[in-house]
Rosetta silent file (secondary structure, phi, psi, omega in degrees, C-alpha in Angstrom):
SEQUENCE: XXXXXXXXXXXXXXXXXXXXXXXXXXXXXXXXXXXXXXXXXXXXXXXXXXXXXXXXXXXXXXXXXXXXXXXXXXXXXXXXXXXXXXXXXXXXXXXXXXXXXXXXXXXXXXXXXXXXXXXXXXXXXXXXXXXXXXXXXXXXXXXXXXXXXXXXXXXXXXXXXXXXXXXXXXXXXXXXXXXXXXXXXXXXXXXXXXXXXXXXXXXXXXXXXXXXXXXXXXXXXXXXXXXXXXXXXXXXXXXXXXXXXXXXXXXXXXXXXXXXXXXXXXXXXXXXXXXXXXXXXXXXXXX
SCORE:     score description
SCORE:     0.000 S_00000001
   1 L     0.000  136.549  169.302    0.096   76.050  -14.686 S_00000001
   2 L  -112.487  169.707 -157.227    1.783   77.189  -18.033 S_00000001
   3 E  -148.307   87.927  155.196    0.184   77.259  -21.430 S_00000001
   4 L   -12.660  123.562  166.958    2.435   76.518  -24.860 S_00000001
   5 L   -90.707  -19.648  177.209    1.666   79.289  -27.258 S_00000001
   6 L   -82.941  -42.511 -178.242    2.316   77.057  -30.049 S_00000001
   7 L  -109.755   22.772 -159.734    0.629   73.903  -29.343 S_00000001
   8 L    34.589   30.567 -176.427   -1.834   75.195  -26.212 S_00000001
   9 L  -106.921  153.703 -176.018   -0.890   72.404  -23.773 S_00000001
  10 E   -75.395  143.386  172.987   -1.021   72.776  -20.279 S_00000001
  11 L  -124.563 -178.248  115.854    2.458   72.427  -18.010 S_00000001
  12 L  -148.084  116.632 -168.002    3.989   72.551  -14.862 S_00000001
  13 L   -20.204  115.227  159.327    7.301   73.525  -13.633 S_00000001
  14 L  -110.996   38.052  170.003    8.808   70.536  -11.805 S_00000001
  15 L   -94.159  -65.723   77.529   10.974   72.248   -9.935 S_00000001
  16 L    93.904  -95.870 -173.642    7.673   73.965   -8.647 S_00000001
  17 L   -40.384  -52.949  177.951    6.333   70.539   -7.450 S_00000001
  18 H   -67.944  -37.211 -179.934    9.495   69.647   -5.749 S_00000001
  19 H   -79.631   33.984 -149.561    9.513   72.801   -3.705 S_00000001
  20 H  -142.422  -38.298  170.477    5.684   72.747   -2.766 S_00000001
  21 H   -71.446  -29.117 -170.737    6.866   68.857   -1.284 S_00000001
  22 H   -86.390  -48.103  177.764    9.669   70.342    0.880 S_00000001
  23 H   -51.505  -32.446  169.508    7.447   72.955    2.073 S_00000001
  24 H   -97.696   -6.772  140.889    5.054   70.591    3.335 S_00000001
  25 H   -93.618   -4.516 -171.761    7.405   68.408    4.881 S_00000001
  26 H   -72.655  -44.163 -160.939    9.464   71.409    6.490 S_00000001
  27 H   -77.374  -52.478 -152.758    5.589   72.668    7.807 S_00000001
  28 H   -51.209  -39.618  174.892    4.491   69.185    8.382 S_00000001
  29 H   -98.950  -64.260 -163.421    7.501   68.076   11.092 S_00000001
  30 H   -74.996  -11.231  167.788    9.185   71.310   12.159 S_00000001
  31 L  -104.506   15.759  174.039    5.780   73.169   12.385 S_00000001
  32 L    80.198  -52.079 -170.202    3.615   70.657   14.184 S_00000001
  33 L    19.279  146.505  109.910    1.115   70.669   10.743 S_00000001
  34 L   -78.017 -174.553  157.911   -1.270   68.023   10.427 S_00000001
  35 H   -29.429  -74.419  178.099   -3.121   66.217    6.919 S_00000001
  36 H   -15.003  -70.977 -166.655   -6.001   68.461    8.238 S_00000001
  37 H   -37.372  -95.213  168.868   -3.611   71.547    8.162 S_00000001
  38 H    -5.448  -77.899 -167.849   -1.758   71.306    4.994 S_00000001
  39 L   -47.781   -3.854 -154.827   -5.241   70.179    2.987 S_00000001
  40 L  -117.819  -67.768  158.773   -6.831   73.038    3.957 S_00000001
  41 L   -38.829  -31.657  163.838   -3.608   75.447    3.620 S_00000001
  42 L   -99.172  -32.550  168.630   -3.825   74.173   -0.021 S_00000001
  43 L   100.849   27.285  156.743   -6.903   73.634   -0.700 S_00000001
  44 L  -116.539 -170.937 -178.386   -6.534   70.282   -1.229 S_00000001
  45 L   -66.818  164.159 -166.514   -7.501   66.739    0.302 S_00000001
  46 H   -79.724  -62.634  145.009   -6.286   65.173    3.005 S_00000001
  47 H    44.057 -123.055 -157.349   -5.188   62.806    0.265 S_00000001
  48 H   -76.970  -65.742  176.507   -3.523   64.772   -1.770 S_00000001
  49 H   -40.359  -53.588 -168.382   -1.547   65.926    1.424 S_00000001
  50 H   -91.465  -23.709  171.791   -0.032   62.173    2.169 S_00000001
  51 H   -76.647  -30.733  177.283    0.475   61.120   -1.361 S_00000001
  52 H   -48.240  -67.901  176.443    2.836   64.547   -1.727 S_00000001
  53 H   -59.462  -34.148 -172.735    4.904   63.347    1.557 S_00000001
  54 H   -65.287  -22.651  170.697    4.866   59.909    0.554 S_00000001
  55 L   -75.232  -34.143  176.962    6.780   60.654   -2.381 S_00000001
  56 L   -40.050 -166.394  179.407    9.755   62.457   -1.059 S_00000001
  57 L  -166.500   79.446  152.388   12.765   60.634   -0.730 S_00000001
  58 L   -65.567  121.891  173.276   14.641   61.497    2.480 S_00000001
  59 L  -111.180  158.784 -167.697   18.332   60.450    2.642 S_00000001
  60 L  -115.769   69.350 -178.273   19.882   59.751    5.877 S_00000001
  61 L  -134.048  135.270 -176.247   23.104   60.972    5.107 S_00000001
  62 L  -108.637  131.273 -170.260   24.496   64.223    7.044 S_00000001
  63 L  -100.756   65.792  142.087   26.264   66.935    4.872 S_00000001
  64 L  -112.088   89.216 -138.961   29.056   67.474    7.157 S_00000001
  65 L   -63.926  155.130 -161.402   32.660   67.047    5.918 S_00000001
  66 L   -66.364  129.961 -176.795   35.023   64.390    7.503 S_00000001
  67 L  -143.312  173.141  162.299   36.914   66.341   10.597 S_00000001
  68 E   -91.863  141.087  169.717   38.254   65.421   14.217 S_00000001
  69 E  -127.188  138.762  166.756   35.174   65.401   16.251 S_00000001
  70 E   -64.912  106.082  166.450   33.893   65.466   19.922 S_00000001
  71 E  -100.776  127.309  175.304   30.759   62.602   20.264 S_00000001
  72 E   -92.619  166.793 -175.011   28.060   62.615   22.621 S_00000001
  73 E  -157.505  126.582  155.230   26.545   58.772   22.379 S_00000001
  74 E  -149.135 -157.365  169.069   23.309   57.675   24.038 S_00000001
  75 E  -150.396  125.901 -176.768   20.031   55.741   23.361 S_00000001
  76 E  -112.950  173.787 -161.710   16.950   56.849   24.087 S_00000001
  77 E  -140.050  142.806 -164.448   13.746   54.240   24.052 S_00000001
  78 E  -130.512  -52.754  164.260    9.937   55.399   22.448 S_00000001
  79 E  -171.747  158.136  176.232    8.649   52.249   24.246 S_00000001
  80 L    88.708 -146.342  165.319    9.549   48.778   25.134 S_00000001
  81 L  -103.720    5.817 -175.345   12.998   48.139   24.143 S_00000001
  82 E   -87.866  146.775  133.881   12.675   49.924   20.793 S_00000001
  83 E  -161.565 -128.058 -140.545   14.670   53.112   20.009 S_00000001
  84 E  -173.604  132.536 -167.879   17.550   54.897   18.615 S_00000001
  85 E   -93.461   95.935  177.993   21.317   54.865   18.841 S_00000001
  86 E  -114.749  149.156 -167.802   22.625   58.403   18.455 S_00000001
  87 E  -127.727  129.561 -166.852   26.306   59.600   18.006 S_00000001
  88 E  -133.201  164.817  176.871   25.741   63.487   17.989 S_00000001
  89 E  -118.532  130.465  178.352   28.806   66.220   17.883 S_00000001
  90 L   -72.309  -35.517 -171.322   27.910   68.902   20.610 S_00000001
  91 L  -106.435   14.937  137.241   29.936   72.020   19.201 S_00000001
  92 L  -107.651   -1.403 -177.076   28.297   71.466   15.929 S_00000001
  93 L    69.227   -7.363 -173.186   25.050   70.793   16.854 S_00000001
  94 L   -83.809  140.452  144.610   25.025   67.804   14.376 S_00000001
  95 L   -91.726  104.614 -151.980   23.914   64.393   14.128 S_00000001
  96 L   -88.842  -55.324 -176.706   26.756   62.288   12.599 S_00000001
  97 E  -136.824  165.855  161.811   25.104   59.005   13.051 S_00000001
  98 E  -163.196 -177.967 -179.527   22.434   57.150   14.402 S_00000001
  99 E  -171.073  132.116 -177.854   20.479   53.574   14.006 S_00000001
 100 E   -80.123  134.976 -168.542   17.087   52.614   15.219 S_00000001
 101 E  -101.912  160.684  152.552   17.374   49.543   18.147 S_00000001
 102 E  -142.691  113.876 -168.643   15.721   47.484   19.831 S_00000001
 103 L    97.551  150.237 -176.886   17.895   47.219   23.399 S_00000001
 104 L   -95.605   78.472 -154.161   20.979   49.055   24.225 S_00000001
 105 L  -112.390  158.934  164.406   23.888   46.762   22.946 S_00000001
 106 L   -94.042  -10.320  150.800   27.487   47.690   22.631 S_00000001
 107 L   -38.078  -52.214 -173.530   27.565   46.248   19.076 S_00000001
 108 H   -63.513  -37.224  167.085   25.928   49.295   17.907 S_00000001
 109 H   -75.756   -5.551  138.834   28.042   51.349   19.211 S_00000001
 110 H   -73.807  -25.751  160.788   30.812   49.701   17.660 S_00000001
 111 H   -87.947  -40.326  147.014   29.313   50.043   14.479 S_00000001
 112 H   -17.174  -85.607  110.111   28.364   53.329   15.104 S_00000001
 113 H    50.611  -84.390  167.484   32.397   53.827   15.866 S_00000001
 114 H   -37.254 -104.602 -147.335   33.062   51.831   12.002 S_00000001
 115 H   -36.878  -40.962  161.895   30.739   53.646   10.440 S_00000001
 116 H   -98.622   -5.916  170.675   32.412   57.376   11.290 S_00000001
 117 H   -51.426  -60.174  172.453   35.729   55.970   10.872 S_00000001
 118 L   -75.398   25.363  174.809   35.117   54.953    7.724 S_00000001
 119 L  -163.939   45.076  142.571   33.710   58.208    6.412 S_00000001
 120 L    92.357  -24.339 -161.378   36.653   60.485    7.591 S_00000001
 121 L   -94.177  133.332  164.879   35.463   61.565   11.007 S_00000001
 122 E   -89.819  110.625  178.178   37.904   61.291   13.844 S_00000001
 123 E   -74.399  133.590  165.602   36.426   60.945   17.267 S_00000001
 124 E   -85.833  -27.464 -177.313   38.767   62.733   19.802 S_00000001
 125 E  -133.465  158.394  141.194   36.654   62.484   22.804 S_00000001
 126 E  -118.453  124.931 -166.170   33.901   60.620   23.766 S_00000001
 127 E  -110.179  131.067 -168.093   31.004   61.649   26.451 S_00000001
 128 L  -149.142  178.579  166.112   28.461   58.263   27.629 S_00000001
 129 L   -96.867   17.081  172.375   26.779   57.366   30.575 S_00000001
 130 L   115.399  -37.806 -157.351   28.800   55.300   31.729 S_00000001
 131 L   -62.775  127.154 -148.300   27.930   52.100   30.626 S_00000001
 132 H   -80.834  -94.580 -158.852   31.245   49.411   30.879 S_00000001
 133 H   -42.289  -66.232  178.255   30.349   47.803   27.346 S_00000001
 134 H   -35.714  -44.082  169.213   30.077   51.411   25.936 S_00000001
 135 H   -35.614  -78.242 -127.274   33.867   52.009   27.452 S_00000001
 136 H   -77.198  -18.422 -157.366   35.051   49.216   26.150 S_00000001
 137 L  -105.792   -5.972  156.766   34.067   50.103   22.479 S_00000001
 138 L  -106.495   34.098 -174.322   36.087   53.370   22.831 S_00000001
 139 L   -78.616  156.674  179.521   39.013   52.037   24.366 S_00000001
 140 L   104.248  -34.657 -164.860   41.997   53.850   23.391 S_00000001
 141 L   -79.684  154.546  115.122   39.718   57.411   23.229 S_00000001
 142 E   -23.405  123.814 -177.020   39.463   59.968   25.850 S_00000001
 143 E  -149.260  119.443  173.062   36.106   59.400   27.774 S_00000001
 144 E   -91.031   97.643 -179.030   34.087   61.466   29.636 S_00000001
 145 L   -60.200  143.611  169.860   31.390   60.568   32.150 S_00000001
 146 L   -54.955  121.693  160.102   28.135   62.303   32.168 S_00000001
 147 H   -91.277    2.543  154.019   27.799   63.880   35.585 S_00000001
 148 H   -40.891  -51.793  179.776   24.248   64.349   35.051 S_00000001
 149 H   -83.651  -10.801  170.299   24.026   60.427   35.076 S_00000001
 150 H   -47.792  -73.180  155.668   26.518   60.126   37.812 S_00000001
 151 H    -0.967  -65.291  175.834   24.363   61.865   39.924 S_00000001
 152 H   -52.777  -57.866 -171.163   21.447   60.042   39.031 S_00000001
 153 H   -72.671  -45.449  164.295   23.225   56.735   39.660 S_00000001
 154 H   -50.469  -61.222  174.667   24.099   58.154   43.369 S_00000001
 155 H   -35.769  -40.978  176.066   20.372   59.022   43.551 S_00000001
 156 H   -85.381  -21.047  155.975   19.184   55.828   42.866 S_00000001
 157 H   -68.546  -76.874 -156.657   21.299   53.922   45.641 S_00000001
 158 H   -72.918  -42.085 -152.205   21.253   56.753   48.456 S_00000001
 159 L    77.455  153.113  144.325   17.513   58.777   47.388 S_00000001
 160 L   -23.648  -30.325 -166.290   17.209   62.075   47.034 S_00000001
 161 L  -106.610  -14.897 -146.291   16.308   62.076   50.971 S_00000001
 162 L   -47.900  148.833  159.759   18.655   59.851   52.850 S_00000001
 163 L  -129.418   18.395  159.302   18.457   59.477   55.960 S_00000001
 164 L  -100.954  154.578 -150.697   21.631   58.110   57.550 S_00000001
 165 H   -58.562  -52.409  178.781   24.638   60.554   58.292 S_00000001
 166 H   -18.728  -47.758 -168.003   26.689   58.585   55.833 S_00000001
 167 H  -107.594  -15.385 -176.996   24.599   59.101   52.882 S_00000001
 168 H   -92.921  -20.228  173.250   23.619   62.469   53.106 S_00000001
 169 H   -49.431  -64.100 -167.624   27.589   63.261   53.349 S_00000001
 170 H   -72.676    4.406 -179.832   28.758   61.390   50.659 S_00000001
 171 H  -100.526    6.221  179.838   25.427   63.246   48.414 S_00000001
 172 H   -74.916  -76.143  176.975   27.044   66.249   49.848 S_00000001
 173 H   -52.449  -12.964 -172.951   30.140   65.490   48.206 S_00000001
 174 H   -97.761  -33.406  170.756   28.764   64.389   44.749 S_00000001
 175 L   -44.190  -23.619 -168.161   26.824   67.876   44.572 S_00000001
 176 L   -94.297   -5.530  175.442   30.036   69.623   44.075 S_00000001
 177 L   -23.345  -55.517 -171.574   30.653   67.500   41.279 S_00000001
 178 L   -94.737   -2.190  159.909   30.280   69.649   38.696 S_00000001
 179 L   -72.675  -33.462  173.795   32.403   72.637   40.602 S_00000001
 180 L  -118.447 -134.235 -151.423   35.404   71.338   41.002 S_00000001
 181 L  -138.723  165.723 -176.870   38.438   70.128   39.939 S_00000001
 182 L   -49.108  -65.929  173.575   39.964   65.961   39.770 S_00000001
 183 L   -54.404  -38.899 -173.176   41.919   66.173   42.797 S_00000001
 184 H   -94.452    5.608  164.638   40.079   67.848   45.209 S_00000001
 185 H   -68.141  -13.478 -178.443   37.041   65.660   44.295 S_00000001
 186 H   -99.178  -30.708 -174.881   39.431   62.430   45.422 S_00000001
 187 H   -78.647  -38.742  157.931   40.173   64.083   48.316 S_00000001
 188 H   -34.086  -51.347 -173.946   36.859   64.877   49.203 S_00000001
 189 H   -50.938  -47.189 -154.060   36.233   61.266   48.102 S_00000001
 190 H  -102.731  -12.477  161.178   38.947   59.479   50.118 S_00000001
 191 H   -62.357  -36.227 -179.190   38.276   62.048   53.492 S_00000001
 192 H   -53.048  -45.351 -166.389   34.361   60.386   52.967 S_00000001
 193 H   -94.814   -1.585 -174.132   35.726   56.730   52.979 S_00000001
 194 H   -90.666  -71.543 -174.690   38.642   57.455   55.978 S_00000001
 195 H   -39.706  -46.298 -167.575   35.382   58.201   58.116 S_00000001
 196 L  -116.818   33.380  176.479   32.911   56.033   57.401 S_00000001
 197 L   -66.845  -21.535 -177.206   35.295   52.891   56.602 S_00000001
 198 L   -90.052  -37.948 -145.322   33.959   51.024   59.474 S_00000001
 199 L   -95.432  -15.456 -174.238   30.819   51.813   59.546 S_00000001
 200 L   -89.303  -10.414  153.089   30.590   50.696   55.216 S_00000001
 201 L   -67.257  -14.258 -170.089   32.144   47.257   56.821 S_00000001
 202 L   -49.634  145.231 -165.103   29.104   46.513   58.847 S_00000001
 203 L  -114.441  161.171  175.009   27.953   43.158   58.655 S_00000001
 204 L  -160.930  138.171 -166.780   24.281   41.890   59.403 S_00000001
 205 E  -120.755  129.326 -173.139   23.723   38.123   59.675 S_00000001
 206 L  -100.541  116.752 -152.712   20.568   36.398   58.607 S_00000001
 207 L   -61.833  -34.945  159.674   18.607   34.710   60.895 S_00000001
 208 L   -57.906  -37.551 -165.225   16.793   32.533   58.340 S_00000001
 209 L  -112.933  -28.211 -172.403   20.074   30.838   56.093 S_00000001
 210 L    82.132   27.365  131.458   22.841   32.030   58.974 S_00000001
 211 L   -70.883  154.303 -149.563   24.554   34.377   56.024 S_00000001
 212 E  -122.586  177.046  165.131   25.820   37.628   57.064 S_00000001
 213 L   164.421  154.549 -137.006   25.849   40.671   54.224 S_00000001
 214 L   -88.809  150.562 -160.270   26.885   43.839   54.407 S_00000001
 215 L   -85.613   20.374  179.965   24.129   46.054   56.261 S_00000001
 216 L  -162.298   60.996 -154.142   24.696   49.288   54.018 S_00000001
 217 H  -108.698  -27.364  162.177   25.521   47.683   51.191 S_00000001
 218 H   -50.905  -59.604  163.724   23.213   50.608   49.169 S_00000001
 219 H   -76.248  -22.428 -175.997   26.264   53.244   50.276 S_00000001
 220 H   -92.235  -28.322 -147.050   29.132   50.580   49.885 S_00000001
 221 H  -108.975  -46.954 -168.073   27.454   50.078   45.497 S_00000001
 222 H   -84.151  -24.919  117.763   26.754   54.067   45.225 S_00000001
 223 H    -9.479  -90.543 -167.993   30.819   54.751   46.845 S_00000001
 224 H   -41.552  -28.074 -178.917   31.822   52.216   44.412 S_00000001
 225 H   -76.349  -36.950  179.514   30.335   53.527   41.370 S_00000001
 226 H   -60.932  -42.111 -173.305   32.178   56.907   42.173 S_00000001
 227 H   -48.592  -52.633  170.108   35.497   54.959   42.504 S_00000001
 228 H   -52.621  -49.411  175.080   34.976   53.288   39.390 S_00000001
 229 H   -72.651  -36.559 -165.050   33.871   56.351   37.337 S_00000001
 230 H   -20.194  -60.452  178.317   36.586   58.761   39.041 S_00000001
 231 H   -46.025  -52.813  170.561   39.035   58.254   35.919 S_00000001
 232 H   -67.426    4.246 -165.261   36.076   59.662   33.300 S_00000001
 233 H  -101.140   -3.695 -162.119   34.678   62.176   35.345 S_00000001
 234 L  -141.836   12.645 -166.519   37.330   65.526   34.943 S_00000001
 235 H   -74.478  -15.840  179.595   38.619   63.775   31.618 S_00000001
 236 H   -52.252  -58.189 -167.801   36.711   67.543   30.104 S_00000001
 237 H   -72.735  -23.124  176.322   38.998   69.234   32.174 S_00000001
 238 H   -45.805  -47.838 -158.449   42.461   67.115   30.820 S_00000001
 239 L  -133.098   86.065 -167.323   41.690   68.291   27.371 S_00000001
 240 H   -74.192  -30.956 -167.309   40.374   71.974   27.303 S_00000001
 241 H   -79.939   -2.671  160.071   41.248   72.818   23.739 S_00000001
 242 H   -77.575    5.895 -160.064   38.814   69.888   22.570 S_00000001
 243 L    -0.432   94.895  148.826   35.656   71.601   24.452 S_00000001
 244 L   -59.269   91.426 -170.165   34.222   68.578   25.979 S_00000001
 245 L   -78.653  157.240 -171.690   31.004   68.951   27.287 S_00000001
 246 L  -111.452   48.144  100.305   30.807   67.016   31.469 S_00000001
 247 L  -119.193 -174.585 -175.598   27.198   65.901   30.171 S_00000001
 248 L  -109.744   -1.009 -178.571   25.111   64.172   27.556 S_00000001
 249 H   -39.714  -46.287 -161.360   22.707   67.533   27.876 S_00000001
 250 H   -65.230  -46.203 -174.992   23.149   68.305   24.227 S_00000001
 251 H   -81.627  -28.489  178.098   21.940   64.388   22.765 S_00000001
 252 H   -79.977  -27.568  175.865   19.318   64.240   26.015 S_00000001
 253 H   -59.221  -37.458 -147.013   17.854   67.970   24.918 S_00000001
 254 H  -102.914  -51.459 -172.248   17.757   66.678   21.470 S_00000001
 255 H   -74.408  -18.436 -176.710   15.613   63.396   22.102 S_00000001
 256 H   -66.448  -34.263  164.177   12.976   65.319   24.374 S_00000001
 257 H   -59.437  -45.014  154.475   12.539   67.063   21.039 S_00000001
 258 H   -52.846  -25.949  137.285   12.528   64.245   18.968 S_00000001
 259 H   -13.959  -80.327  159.337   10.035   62.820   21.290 S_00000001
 260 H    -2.637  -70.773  178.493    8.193   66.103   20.829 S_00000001
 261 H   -75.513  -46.230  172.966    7.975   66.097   17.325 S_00000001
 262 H  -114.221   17.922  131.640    6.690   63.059   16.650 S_00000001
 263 L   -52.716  -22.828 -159.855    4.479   62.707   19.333 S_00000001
 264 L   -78.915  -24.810 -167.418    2.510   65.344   17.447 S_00000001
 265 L  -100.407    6.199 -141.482    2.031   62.247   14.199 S_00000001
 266 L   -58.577  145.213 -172.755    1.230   59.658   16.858 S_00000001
 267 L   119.725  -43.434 -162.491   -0.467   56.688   14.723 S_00000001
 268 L   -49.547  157.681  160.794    1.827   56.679   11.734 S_00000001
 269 L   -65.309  170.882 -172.773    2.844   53.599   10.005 S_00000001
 270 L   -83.629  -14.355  162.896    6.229   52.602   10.525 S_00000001
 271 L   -74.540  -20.929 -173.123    7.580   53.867    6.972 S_00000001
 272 H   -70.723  -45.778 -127.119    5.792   57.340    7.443 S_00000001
 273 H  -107.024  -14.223  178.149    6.916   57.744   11.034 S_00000001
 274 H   -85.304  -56.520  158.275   10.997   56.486   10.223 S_00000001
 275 H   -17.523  -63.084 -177.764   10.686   59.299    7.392 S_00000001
 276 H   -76.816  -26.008  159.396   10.039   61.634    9.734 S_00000001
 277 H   -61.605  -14.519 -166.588   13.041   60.849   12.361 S_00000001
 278 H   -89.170  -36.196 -177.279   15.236   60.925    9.771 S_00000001
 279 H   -89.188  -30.819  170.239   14.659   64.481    8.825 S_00000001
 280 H   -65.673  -42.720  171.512   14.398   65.640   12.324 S_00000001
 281 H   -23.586  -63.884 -178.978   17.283   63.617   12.799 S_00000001
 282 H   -55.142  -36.792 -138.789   19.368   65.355    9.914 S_00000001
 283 L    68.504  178.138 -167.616   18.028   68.593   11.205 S_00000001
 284 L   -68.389  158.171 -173.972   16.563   71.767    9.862 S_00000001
 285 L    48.264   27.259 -176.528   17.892   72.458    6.529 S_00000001
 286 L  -120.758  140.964  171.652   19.192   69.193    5.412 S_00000001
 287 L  -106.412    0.000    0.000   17.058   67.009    2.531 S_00000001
């Protein structure tokens, strides 16, 4: 408090005020904090504490200037079908865009797309899981499959375990994934599929309807998926001077944090608790 020598009235700086609000949302998200914390840390109420944050005004605009950029793109889910659409740059660390969902649509990601177009950013690359609508909304772009989710997507068709020769080969061949180079990954690929072409023909006929389908049909869908992805999977290596990350690690590292963080608020209303993605969202040292 300040004190007028002329007329005695009480002040206070309100530049003061605003930095005593940043400080308590910087402890309040990036420092776990709770009400509890804070009130106590100030010596004030609990309150006192929510009416401070409630006042800020977080904008969800990222202070990076319009460049060519590399995008990781994914969606992560909090529960249900609700979450968040993120377009992230990996060799900046940045989140360029993002928009809370509910379902994984390729609309968004076309607006997503709009949205950096129209404010200067070029994408040069793109890195996804995979997903065929997601493709489609970058056509024209370099695109790079994850090989984290390849992997995954083998995993879920074969297991972790398999136990025909067949399947433990071709998880043989997908391990090396991330070692080698386009070509000798097709050749691996198309030595896999010379061998076991007959045996991924088998037939099995069903004694209830008298329809036959194919009796490894789990190894003919995870084969197929590689076949399919094969073009996206080395596009990293095509264009080295754009440093392309071969995963989505940097945007999946980033939601186990978001996750993180506001697990720690669990309860908030839904204007409190969008406040607070948006500043982890921006990251540390953006208002």
């Amino acid at each position: 408090m300040y004190k007028c020598g002329h007329c005695s009235k009480y002040f206070q700086n309100k530049r003061r005020q605003e930095h005593i609000k940043s400080d308590l949302l910087f402890q309040y998200v990036w420092q776990r904090q709770t009400y509890s914390d804070l009130a106590q840390k100030y010596g004030k109420s609990d309150k006192w504490v929510k009416k401070r944050l409630d006042e800020i005004e977080v904008k969800p605009i990222v202070t990076l200037r319009p460049q060519p950029i590399v995008a990781v793109v994914d969606t992560t889910f909090f529960s249900g079908q609700h979450g968040v659409t993120v377009f992230r740059e990996p060799n900046k660390k940045k989140n360029l865009w993002w928009q809370e969902v509910v379902g994984e649509k390729a609309e968004v990601y076309h607006k997503g797309r709009e949205a950096l177009e129209n404010n200067g950013f070029t994408p040069q690359a793109v890195v996804s899981d995979g997903r065929q609508g997601v493709r489609r909304v970058f056509e024209g772009i370099p695109t790079q499959m994850c090989h984290f989710h390849q992997k995954q997507i083998t995993n879920r068709y074969l297991t972790t375990r398999p136990k025909l020769q067949a399947s433990k080969e071709l998880r043989a061949v997908v391990s090396t994934l991330s070692q080698t180079n386009e070509i000798d990954f097709t050749t691996a690929l198309d030595a896999w599929h010379e061998k076991w072409k007959e045996f991924l023909k088998e037939k099995t006929t069903s004694p209830e309807t008298g329809r036959w389908y194919h009796t490894h049909k789990r190894v003919r869908s995870a084969y197929r998926s590689l076949r399919t992805n094969l073009p996206d999977l080395f596009t990293y290596q095509k264009y080295l001077e754009l440093k392309i990350p071969n995963t989505t690690n940097s945007l999946d590292g980033f939601f186990n944090r978001l996750k993180s963080l506001l697990n720690v608020h669990r309860g908030l209303n839904s204007k409190r608790r969008r406040k607070v993605m948006v500043v982890i969202l921006k990251g540390k040292g953006q208002k």
